[in-house]
Short mmCIF file of C-alpha atoms and ligand atoms in Angstrom, two decimals:
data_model
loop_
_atom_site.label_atom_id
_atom_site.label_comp_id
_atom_site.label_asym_id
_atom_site.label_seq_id
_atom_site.Cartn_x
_atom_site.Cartn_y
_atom_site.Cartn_z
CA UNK A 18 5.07 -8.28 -3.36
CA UNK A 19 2.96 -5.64 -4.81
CA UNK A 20 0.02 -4.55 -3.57
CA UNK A 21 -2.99 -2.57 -5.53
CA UNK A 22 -5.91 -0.46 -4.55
CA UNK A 23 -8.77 0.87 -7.03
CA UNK A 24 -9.93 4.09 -5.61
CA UNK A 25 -13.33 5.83 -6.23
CA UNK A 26 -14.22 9.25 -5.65
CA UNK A 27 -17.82 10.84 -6.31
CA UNK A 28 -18.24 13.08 -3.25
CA UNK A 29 -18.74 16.60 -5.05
CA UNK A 30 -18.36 17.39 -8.97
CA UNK A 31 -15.46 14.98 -9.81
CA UNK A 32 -15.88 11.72 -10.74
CA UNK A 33 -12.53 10.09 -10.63
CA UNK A 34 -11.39 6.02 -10.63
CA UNK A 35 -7.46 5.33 -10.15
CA UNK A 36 -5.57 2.23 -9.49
CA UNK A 37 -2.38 2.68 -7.41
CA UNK A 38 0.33 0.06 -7.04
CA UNK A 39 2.63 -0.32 -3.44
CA UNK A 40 6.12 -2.00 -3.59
CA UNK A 41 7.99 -3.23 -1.19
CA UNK A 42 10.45 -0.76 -1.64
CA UNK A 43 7.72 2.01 -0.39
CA UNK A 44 6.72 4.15 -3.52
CA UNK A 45 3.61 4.13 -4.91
CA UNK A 46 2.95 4.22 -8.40
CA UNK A 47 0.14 5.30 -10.15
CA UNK A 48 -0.86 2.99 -12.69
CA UNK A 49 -4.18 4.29 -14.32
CA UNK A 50 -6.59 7.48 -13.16
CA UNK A 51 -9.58 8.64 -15.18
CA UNK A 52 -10.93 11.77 -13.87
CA UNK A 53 -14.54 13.82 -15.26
CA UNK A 54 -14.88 17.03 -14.13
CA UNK A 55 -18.81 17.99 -14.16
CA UNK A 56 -17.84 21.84 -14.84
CA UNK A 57 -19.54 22.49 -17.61
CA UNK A 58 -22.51 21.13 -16.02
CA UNK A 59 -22.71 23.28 -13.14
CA UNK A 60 -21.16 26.56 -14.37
CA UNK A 61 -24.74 28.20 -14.48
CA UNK A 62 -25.73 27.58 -11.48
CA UNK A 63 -23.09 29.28 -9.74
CA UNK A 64 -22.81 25.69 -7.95
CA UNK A 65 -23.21 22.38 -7.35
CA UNK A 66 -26.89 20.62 -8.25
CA UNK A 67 -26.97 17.67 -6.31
CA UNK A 68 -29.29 15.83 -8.89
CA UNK A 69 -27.44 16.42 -11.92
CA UNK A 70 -24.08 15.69 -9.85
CA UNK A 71 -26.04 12.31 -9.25
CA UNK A 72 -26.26 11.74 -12.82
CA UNK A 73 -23.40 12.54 -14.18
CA UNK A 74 -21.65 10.19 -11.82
CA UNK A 75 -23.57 7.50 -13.01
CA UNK A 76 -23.02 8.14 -16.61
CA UNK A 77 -19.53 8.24 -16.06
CA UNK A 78 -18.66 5.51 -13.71
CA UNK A 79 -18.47 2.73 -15.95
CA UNK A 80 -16.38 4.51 -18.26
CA UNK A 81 -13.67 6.02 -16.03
CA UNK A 82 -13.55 2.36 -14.38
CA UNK A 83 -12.76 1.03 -17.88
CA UNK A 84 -10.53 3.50 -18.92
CA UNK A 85 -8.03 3.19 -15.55
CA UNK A 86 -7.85 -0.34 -15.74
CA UNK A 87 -6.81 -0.32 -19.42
CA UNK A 88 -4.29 2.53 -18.52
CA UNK A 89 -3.33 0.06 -15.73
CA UNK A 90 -3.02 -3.32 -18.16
CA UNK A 91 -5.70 -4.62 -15.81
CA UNK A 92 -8.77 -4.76 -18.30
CA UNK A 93 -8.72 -8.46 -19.45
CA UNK A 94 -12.24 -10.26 -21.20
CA UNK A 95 -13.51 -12.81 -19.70
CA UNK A 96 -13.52 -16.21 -22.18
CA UNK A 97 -17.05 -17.48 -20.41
CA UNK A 98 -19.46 -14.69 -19.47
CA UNK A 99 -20.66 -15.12 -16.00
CA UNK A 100 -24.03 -13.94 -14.74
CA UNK A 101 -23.88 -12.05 -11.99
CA UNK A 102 -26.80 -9.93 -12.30
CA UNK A 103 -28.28 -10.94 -8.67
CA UNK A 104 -25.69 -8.86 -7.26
CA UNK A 105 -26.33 -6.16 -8.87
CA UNK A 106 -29.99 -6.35 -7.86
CA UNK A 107 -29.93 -4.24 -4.98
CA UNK A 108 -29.27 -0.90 -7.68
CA UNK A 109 -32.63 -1.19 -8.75
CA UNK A 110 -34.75 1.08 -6.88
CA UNK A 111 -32.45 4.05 -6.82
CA UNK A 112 -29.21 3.33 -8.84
CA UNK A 113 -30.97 1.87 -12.41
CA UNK A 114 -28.46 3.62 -14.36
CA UNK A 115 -25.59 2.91 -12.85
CA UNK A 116 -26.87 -0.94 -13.00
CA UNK A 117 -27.54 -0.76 -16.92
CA UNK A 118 -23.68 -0.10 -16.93
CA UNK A 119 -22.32 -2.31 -14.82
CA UNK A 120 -23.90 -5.09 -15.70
CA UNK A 121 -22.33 -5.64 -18.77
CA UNK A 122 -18.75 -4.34 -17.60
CA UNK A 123 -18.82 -7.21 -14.77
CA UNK A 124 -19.97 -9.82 -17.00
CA UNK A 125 -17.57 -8.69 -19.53
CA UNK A 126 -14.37 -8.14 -17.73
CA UNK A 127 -12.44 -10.26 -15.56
CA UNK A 128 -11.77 -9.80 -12.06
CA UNK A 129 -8.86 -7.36 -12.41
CA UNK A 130 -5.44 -8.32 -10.27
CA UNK A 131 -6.48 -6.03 -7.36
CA UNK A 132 -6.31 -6.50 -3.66
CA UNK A 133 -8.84 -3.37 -1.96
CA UNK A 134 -11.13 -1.06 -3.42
CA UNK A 135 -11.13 2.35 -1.66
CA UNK A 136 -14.25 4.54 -1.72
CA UNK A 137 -15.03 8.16 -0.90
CA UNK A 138 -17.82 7.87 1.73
CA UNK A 139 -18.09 11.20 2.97
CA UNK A 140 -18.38 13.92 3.40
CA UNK A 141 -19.70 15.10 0.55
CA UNK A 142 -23.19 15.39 -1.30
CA UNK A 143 -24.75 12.32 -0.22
CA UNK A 144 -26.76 11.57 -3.50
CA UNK A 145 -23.35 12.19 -5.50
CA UNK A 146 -21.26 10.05 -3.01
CA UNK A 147 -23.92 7.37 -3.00
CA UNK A 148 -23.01 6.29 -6.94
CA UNK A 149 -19.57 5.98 -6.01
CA UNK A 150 -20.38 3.85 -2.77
CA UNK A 151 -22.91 1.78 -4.47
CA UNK A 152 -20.41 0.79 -7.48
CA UNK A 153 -18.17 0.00 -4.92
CA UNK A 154 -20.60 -2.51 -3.25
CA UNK A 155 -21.07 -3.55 -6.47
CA UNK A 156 -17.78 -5.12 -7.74
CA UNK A 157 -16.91 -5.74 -3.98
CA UNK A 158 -19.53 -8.19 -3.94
CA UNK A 159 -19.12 -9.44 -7.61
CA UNK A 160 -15.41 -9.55 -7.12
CA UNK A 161 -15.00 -10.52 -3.87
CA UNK A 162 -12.54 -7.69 -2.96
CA UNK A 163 -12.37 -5.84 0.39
CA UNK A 164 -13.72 -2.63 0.62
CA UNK A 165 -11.97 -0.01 2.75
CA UNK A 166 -14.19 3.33 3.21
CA UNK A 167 -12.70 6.73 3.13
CA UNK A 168 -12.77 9.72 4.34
CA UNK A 169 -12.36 12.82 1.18
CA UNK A 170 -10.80 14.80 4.16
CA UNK A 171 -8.33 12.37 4.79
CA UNK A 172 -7.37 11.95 1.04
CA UNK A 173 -6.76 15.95 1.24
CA UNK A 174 -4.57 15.61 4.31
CA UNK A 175 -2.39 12.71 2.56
CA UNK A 176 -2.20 14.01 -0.84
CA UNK A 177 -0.24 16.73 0.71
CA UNK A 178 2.81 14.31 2.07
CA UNK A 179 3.28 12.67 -1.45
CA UNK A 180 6.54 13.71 -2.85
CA UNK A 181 7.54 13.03 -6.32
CA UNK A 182 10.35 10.09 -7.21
CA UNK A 183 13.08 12.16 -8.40
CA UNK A 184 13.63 10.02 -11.44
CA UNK A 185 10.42 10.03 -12.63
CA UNK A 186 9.62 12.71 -15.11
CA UNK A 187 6.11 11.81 -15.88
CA UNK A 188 5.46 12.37 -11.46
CA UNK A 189 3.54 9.07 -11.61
CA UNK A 190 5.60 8.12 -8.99
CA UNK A 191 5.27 8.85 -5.42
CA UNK A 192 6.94 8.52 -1.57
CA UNK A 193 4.25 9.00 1.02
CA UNK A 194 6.48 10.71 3.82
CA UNK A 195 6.07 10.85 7.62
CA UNK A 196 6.13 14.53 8.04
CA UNK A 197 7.50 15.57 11.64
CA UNK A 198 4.23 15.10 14.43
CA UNK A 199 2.59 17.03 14.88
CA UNK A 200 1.03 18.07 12.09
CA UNK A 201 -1.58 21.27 11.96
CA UNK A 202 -3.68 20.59 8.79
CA UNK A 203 -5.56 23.29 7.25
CA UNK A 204 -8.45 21.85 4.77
CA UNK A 205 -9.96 24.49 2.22
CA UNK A 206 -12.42 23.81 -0.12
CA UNK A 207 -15.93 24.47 -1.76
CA UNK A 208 -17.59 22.87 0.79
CA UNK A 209 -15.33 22.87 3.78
CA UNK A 210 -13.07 25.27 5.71
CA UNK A 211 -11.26 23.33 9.07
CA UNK A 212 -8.32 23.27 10.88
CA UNK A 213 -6.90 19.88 12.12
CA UNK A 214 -4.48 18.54 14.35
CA UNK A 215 -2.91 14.67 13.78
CA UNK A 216 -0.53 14.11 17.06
CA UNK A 217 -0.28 10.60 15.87
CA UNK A 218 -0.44 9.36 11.77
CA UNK A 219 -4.18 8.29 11.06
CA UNK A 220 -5.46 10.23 14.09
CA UNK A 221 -7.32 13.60 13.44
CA UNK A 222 -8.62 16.13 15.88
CA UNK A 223 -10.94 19.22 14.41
CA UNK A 224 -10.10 22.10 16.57
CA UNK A 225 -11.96 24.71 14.15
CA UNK A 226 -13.73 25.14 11.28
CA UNK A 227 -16.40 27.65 9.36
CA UNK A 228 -19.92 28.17 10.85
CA UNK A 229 -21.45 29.44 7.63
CA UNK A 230 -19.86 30.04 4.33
CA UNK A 231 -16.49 27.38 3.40
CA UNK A 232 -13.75 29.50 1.85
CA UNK A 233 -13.59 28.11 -1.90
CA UNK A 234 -17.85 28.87 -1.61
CA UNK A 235 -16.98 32.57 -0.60
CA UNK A 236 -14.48 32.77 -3.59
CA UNK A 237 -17.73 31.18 -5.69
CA UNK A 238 -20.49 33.31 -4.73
CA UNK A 239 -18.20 36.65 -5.25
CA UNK A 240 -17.20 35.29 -8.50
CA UNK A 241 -21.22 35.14 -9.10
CA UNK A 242 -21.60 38.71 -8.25
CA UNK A 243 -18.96 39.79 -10.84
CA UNK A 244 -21.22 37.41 -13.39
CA UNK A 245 -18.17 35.01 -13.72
CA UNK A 246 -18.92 30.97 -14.38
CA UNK A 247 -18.89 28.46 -11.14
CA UNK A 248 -15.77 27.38 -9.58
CA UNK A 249 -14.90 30.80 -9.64
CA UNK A 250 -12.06 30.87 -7.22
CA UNK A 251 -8.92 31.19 -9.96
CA UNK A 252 -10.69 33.82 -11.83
CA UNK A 253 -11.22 35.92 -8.45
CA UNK A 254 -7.71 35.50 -7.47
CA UNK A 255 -6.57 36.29 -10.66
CA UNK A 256 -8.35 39.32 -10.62
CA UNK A 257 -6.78 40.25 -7.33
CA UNK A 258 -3.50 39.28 -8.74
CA UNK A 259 -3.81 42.03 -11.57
CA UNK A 260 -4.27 44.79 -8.98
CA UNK A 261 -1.22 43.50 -6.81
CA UNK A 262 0.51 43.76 -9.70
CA UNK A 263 -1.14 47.43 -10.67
CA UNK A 264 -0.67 48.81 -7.22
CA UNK A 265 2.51 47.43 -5.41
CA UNK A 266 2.13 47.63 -1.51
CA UNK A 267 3.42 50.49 -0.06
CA UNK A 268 4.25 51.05 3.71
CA UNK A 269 1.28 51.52 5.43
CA UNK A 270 -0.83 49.43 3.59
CA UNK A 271 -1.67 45.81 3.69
CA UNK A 272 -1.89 43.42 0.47
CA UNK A 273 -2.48 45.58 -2.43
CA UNK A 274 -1.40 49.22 -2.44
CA UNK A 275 -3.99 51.59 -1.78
CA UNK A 276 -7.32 50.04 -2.07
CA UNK A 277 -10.06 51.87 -1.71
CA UNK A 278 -12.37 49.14 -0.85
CA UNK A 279 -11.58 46.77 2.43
CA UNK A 280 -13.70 44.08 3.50
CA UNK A 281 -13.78 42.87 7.05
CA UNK A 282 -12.37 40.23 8.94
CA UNK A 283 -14.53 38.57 10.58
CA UNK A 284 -13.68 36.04 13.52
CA UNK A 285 -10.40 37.48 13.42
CA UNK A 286 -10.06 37.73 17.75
CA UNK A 287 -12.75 35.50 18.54
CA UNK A 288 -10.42 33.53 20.89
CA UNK A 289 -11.18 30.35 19.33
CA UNK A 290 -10.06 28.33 15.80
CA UNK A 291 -13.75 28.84 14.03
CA UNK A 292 -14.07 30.70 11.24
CA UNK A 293 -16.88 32.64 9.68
CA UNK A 294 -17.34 33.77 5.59
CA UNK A 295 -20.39 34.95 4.77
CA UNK A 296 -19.95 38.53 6.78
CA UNK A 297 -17.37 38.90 4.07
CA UNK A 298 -19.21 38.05 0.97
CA UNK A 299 -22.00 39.97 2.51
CA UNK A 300 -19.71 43.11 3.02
CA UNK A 301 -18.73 42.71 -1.10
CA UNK A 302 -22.51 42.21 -2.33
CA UNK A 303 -23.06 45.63 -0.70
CA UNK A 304 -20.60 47.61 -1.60
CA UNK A 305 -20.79 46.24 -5.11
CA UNK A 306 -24.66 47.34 -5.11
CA UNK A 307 -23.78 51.08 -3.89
CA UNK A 308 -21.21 51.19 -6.41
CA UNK A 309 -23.96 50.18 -9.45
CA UNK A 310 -27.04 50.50 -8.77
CA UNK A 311 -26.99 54.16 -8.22
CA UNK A 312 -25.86 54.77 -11.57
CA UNK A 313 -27.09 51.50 -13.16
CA UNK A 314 -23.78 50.91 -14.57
CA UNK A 315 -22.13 47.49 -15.21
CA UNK A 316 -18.61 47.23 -12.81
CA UNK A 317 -15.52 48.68 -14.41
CA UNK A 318 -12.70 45.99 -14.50
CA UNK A 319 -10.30 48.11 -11.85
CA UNK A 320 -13.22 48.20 -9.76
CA UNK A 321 -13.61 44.35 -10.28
CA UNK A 322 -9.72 43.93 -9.51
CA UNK A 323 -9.67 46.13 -6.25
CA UNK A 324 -12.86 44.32 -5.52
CA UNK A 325 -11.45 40.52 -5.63
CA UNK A 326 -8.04 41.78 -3.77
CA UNK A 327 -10.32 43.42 -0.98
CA UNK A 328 -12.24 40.04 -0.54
CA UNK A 329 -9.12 37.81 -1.04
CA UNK A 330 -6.59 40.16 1.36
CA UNK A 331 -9.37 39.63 3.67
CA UNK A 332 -10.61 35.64 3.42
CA UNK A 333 -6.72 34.76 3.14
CA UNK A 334 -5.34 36.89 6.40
CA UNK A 335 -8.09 35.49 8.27
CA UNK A 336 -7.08 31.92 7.28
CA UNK A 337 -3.35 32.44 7.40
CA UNK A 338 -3.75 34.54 11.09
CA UNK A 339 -5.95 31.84 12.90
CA UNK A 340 -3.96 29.02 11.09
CA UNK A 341 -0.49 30.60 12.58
CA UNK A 342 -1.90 31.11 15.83
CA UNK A 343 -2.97 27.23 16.31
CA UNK A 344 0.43 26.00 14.93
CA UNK A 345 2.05 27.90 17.79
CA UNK A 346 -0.58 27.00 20.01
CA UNK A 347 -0.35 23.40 19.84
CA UNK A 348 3.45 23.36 19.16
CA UNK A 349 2.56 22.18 15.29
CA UNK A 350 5.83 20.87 13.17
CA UNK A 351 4.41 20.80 10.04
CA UNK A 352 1.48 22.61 8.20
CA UNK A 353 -0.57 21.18 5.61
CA UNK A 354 -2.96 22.27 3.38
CA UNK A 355 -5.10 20.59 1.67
CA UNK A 356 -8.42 20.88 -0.55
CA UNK A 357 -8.66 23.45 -3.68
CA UNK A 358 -8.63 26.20 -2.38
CA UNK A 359 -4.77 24.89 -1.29
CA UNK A 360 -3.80 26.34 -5.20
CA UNK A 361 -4.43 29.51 -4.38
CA UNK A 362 -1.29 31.44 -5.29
CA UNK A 363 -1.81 34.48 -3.10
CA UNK A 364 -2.16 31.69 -0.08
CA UNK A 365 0.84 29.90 -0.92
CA UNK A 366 3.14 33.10 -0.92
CA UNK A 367 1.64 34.93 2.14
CA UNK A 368 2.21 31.29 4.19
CA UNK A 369 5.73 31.28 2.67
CA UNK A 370 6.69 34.51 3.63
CA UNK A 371 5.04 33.89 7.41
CA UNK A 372 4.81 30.57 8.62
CA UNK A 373 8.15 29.69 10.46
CA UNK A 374 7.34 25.13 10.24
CA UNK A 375 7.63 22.64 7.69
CA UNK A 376 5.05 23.78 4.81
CA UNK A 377 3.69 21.14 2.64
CA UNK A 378 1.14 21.57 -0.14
CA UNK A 379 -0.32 19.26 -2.31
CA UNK A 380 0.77 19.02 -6.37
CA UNK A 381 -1.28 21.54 -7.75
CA UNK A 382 -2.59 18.87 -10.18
CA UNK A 383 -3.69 16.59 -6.98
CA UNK A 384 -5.62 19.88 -5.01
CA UNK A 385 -8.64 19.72 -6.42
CA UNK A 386 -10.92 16.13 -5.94
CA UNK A 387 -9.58 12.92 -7.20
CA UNK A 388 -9.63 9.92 -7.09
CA UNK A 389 -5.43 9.46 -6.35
CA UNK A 390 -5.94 11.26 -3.00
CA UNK A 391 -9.03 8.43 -1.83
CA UNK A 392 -6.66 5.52 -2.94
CA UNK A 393 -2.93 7.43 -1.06
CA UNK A 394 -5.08 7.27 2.03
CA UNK A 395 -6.28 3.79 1.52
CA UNK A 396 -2.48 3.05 0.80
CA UNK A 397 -1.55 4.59 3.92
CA UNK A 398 -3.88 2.62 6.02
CA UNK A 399 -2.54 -0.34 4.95
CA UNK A 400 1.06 0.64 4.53
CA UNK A 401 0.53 1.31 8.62
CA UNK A 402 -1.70 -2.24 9.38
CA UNK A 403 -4.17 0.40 10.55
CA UNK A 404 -7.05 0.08 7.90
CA UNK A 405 -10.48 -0.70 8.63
CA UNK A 406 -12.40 -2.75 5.74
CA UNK A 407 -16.28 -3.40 5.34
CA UNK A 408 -18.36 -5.72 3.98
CA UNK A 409 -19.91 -4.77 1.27
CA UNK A 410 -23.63 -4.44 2.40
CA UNK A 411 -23.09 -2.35 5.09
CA UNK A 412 -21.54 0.43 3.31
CA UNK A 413 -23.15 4.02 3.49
CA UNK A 414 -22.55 6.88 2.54
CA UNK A 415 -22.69 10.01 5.06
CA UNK A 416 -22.75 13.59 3.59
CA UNK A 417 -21.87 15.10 6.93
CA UNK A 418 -19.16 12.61 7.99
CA UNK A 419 -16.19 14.26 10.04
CA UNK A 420 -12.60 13.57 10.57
O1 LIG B 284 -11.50 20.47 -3.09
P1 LIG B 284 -12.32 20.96 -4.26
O2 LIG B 284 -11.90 20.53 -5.63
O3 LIG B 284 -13.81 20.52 -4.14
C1 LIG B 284 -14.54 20.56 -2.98
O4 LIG B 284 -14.46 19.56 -2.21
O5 LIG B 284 -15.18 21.59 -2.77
O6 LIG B 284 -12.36 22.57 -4.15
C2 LIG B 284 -13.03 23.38 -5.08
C3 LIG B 284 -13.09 24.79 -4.55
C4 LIG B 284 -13.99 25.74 -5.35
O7 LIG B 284 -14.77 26.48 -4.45
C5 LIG B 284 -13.00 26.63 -6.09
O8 LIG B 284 -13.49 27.92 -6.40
C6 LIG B 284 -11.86 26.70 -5.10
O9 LIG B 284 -11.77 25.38 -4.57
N1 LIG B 284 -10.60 27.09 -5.73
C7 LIG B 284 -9.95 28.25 -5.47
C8 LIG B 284 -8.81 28.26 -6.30
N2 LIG B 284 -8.80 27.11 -7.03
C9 LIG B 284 -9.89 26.41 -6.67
N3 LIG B 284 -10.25 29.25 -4.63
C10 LIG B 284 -9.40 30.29 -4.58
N4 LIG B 284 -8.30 30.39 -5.34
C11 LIG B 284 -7.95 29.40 -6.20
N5 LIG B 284 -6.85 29.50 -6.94
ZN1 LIG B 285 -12.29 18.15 -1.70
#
């Protein structure tokens, strides 16, 4: 019998809806996603704004639900309009917009052929992870469907066991494998920088993560300095990617050939699995202000280059060294990474090259949010019997909710 889970995700600057389908014969298919990336929105201000993040959701909910269902074959009218405004009341006070929507999608639309609706609920930006929860309280309670509350770290860890169906072209088709236990997970994003260990499938223990700065956020806020648009990470590595490619490595040098600049490592031998980014991006802001301001010059582009390989040789050994050193420590099988920071190239080949386990990364397609990665952990809860649902009501969401 098949099984299906709608999946929300709102926790950053991606609003994406998906519904995913489970067969008895173990794949999972993906039947509709609708993903809005709020980009645009945030470019000029080098980040995320929490209030506009808020927004954009909102405006976009309705729409993205619509449009995955109909890419599902799940959108059906309903003959007799119900009202079911009363359940909606509870979006007054802080979700009006969000209600204006829904409203008429719930009293339009049947109760789609669903069995769980999966929800990001942290960690996140709590005002942008709040529209995502609240529609999900929303059409849990108007369609009587189980809730099951997620965490985005999870989806990140899962994401990265899918492996396509060979016969499916289109890679809308996916195995969730049981990678070898146990498994040293390595989560890099905009917001978050960890290392965790699952002995067990479903279980998660945080043995390090970033005291200041995450890693994507370094990758941002350098990107800033060189006056380049927010998420800035590809265009940094990119940059560093030209000079490799300028200056091959030669013996006695590390990354990429002889750079003039190098930026330090910090945290490197501090005995334990934390990690620390802002020493770094402090270290480039400098040097970058002796280089120009003397002169009041702009930065020439092979400054720029040697610049963003410095910073990246630097942020990535750091990452791949401590990472390394806790897979041998803890007798790790397999190493995952996760989060979007997981498509960095220059990451993926140094690991390659180093790390003697089982390597899995996520498609790049699936690194950054979604809302596929919310619904494959849902799918794996229940897959296992090991899910947790809540009623609607008492649903939350928590910005600073940990594995
Ligand atoms: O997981 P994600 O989509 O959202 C968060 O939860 O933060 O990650 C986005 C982050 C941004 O900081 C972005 O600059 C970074 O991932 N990123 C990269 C690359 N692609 C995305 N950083 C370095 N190199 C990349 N290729
Ligand atoms: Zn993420």
């Amino acid at each position: 019998m098949a099984m299906r889970i709608l999946a929300i995700e709102t926790s950053c600057d991606e609003t994406g809806v998906c519904i995913l389908e489970y067969t008895v014969t173990g794949v999972v298919s993906i039947l509709g996603n609708a993903l809005s990336s709020q980009i645009e929105i945030h470019a000029k201000y080098g980040g995320v704004f929490p209030t506009l993040a808020k927004r954009a959701h909102a405006e976009k909910m309705v729409p993205l639900l619509t449009q995955a269902l109909d890419e599902a074959y799940l959108l059906e009218v309903i003959e007799e309009p119900i009202d079911s405004k009363d359940k909606l009341d509870f979006l007054n006070e802080k979700e009006s917009q969000l209600k204006e929507q829904l409203s008429p999608f719930v009293s339009f639309y049947k109760k789609p052929d669903i069995d769980y609706i999966a929800v990001t609920i942290g960690p996140g930006l709590e005002p942008a992870l709040w529209v995502g929860v609240n529609t999900a309280r929303a059409l849990s309670s108007v369609w009587n469907i189980p809730v099951i509350p997620i965490n985005h770290m999870e989806g990140h860890v899962v994401t990265a066991m899918l492996s396509p169906v060979e016969s499916s072209s289109s890679s809308k088709v996916y195995k969730v494998e049981q990678p070898q236990l146990p498994i040293l997970s390595l989560l890099v994003s905009g917001g978050h920088t960890e290392l965790v260990l699952s002995e067990s499938f479903g279980k998660y223990q945080k043995i390090g993560q970033t005291r200041d700065d995450a890693v994507g956020e370094a990758f941002d806020k350098v990107a800033r300095m060189f006056g380049l648009p927010y998420p800035g990470g590809p265009a940094i590595s990119k940059l560093a990617k030209e000079y490799r490619e300028t200056n091959p490595p030669s013996a006695h040098s590390g990354g990429g050939g002889e750079n003039p600049f190098t930026m330090p490592r910090p945290m490197l031998h501090s005995g334990d699995y934390d990690f620390s980014f802002s020493g770094i991006k402090t270290a480039m802001l400098y040097t970058i202000r002796d280089l120009t301001s003397a002169n009041s010059r702009e930065l020439e582009i092979y400054e720029k280059q040697a610049l963003a390989c410095a910073f990246e040789d630097a942020a990535i050994e750091v990452l791949i060294k401590k990472t390394l050193k806790a897979v041998e420590e803890y007798g790790a099988q397999t190493l995952i990474i996760g989060g979007g920071v997981a498509s960095n190239t220059y990451l993926h080949s140094e690991l390659t090259k180093l790390a003697s386990v089982k390597l899995l990364f996520p498609e790049p397609w699936l690194a950054t949010d979604n809302a596929v990665m919310i619904g494959m952990a849902a799918m794996t809860q229940v897959i296992s019997e090991n899910i947790t649902t809540r009623e609607a009501e008492t649903l939350k969401a928590d910005g600073n909710l940990s594995l």
